[in-house]
PDB file of C-alpha atoms in Angstrom:
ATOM      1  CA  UNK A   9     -42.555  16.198  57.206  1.00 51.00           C
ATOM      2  CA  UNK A  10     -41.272  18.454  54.381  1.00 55.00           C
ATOM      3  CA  UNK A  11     -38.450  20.845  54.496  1.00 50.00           C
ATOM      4  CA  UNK A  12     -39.503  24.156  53.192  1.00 59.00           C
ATOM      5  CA  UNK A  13     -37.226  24.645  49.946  1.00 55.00           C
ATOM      6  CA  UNK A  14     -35.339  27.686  51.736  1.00 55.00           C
ATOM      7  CA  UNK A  15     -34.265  25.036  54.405  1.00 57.00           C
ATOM      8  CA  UNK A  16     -33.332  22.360  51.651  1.00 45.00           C
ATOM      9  CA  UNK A  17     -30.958  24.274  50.197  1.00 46.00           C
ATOM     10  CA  UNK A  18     -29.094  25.382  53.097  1.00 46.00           C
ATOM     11  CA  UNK A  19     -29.027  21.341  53.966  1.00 40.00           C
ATOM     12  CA  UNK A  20     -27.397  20.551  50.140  1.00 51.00           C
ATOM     13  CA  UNK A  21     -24.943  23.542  50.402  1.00 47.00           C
ATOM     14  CA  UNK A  22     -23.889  22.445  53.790  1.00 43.00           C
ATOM     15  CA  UNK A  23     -23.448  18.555  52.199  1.00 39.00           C
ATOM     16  CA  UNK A  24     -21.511  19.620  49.647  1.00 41.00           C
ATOM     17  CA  UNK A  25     -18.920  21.313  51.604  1.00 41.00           C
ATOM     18  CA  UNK A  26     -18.295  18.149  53.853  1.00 38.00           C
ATOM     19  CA  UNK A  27     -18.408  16.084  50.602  1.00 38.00           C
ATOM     20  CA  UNK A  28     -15.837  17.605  49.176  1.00 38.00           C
ATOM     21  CA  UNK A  29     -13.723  17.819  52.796  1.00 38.00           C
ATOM     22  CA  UNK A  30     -13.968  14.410  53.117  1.00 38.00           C
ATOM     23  CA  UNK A  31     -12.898  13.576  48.972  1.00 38.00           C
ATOM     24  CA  UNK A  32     -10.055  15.518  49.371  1.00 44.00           C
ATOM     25  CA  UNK A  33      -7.867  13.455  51.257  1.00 48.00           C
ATOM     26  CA  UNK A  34      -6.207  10.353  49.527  1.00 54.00           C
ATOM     27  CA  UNK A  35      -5.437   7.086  50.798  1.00 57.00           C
ATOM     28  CA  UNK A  36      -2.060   5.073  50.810  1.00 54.00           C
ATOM     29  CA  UNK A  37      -3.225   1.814  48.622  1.00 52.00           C
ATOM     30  CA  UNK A  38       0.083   2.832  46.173  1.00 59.00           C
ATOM     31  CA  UNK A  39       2.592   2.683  48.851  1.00 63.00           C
ATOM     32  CA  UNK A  40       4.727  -0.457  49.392  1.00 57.00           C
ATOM     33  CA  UNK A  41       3.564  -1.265  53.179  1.00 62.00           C
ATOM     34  CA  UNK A  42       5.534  -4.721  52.664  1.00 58.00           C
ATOM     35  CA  UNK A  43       8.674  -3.632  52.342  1.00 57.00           C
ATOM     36  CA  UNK A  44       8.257  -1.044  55.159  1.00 71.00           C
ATOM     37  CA  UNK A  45      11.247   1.605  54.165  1.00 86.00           C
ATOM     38  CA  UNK A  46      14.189   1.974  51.703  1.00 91.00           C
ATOM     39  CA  UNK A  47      16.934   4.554  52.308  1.00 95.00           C
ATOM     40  CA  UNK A  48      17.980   6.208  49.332  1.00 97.00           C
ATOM     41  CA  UNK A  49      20.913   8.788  49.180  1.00 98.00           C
ATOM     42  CA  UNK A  50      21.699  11.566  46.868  1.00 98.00           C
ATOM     43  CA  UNK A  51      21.586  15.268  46.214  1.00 98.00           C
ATOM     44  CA  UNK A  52      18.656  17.737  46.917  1.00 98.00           C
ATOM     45  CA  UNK A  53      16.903  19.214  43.682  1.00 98.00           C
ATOM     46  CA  UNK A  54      14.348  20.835  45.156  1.00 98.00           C
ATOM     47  CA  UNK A  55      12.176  21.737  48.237  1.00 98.00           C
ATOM     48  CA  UNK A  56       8.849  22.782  48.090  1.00 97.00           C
ATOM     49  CA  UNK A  57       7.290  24.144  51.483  1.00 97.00           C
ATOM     50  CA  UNK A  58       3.689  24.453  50.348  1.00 96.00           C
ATOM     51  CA  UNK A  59       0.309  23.037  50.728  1.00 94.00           C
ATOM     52  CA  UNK A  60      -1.197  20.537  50.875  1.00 94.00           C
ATOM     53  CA  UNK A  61       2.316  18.791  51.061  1.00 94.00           C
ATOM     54  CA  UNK A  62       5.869  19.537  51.724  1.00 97.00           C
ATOM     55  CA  UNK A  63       8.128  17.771  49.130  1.00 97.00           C
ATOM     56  CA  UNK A  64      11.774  17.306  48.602  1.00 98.00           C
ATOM     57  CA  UNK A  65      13.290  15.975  45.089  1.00 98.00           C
ATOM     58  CA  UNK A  66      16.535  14.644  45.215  1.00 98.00           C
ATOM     59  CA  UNK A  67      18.681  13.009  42.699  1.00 98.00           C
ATOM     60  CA  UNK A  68      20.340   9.676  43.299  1.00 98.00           C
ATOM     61  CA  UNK A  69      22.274   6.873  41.711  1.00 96.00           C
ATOM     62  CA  UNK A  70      20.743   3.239  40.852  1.00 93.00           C
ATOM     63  CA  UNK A  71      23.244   0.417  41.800  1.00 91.00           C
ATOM     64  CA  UNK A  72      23.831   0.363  37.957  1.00 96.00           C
ATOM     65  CA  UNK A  73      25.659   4.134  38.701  1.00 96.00           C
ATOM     66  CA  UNK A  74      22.576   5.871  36.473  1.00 97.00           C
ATOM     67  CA  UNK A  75      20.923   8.786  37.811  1.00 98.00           C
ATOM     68  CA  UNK A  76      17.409   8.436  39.323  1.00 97.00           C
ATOM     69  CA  UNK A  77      15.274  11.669  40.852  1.00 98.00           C
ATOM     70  CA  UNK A  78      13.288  11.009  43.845  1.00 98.00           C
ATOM     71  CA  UNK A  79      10.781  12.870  44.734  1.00 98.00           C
ATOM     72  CA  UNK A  80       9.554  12.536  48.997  1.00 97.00           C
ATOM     73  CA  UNK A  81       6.344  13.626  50.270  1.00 95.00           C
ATOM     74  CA  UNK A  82       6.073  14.988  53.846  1.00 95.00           C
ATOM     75  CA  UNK A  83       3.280  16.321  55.682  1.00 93.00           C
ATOM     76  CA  UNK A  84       1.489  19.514  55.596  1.00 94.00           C
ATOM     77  CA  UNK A  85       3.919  22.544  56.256  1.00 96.00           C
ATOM     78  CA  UNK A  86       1.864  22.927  59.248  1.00 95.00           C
ATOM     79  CA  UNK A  87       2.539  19.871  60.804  1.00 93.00           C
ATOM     80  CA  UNK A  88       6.133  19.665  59.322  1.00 95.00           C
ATOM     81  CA  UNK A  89       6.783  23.027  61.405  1.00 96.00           C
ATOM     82  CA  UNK A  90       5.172  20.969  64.470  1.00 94.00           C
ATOM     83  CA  UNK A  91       7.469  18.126  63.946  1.00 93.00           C
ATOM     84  CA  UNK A  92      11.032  21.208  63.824  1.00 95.00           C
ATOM     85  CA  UNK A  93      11.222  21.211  60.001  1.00 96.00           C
ATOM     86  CA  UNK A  94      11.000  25.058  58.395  1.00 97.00           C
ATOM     87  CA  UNK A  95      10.799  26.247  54.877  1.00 96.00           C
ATOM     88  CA  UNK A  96      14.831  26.271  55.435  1.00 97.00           C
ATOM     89  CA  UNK A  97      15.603  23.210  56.304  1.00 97.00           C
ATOM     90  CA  UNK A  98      16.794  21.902  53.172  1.00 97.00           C
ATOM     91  CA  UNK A  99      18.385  23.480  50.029  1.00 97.00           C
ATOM     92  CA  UNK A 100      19.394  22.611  46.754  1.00 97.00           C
ATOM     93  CA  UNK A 101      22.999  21.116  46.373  1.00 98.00           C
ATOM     94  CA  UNK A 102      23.014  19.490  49.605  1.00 98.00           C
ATOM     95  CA  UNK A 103      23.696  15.705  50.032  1.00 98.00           C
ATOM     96  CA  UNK A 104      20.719  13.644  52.233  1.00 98.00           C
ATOM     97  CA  UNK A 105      20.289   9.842  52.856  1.00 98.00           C
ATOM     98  CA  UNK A 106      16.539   9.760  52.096  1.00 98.00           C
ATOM     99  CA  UNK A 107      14.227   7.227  54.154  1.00 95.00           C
ATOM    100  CA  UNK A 108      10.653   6.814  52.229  1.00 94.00           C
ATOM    101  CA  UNK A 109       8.364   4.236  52.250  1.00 90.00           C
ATOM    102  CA  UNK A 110       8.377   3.722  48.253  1.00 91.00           C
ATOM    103  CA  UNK A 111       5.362   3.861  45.947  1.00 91.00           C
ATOM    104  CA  UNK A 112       4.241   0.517  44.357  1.00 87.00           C
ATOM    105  CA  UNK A 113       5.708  -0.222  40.334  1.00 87.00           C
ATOM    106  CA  UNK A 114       9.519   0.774  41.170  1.00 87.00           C
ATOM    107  CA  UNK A 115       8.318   4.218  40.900  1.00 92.00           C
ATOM    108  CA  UNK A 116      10.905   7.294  42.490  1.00 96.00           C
ATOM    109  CA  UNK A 117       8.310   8.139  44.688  1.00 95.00           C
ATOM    110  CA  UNK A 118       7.602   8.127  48.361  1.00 93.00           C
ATOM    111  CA  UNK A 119       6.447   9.277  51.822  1.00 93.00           C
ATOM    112  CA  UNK A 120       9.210  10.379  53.402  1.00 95.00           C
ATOM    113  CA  UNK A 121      10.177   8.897  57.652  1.00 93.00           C
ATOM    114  CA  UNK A 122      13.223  10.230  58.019  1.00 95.00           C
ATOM    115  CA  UNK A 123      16.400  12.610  56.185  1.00 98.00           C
ATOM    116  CA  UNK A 124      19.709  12.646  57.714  1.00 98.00           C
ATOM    117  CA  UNK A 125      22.605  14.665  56.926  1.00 97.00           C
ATOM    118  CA  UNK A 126      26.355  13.085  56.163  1.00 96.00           C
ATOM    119  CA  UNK A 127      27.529  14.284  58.985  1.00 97.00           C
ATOM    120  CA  UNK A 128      25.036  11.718  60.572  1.00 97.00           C
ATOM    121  CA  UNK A 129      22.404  14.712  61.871  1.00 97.00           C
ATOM    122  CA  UNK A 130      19.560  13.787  61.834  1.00 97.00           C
ATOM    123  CA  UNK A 131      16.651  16.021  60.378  1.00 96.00           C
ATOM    124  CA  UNK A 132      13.399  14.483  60.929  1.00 96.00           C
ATOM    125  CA  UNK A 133      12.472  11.049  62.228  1.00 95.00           C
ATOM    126  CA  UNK A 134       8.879  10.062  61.806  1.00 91.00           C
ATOM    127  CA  UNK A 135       9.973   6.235  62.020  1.00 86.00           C
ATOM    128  CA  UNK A 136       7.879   6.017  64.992  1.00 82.00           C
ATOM    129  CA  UNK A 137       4.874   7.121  63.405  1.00 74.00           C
ATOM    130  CA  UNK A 138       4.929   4.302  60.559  1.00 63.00           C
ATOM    131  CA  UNK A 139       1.916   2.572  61.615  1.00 56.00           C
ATOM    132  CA  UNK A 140       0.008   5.660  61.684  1.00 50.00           C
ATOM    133  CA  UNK A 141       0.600   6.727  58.228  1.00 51.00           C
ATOM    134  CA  UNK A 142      -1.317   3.587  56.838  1.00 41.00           C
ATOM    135  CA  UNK A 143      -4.643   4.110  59.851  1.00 39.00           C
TER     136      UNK A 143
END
């Protein structure tokens, strides 16, 4: 049975939506899932609280004492908001011990499990949602 061409192209414009729904997310292949997490300390750059990702930069020593900026990806701000974090929780200047599951290559890149504060406070712990991340 034939479609008539009215219905047809309803039926493309509806597959094309969900194609490009389902392309937009990306996967985690460049990730280091071997070495499970690194903690890396420094100062905080920048914050970005927008879609499709909340990020934090941050600028940190290498063990050779030369600076290196990081650069953290969270979550959505919508599920960042879920999990306590605001647009405010962070601001440029202040010191954070960043935990990140790195990117592949040595690259200053990574998806951030947890941030604490010197004062030992704690700002977000997502370490128990590290096999998730990778599903």
């Amino acid at each position: 049975m034939l479609l008539p061409s009215g219905d047809l192209l309803l039926l493309e414009r509806k597959f094309s939506l969900l194609g490009g729904v389902l392309l937009a997310h990306h996967g985690r292949a460049g990730y280091d899932q071997k070495d499970s997490t690194k903690t890396v300390t420094g100062t905080v750059t920048e914050y970005n609280w927008k879609n499709p990702h909340v990020s934090i930069t941050w600028e940190a020593k290498d063990p050779s004492g030369k600076s290196v900026v990081w650069t953290g990806e969270f979550s959505s701000p919508t599920t960042m908001l879920s999990y306590g974090m605001s647009r405010a929780s962070f601001k440029a200047g202040e010191e954070v011990a960043v935990t990140v599951i790195a990117a592949k290559g040595g690259i200053p890149y990574g998806l951030v499990t947890k941030v604490t504060r010197p004062d030992g406070k704690v700002v977000i712990d997502l370490s128990d949602r590290l096999g998730v991340v990778f599903q």
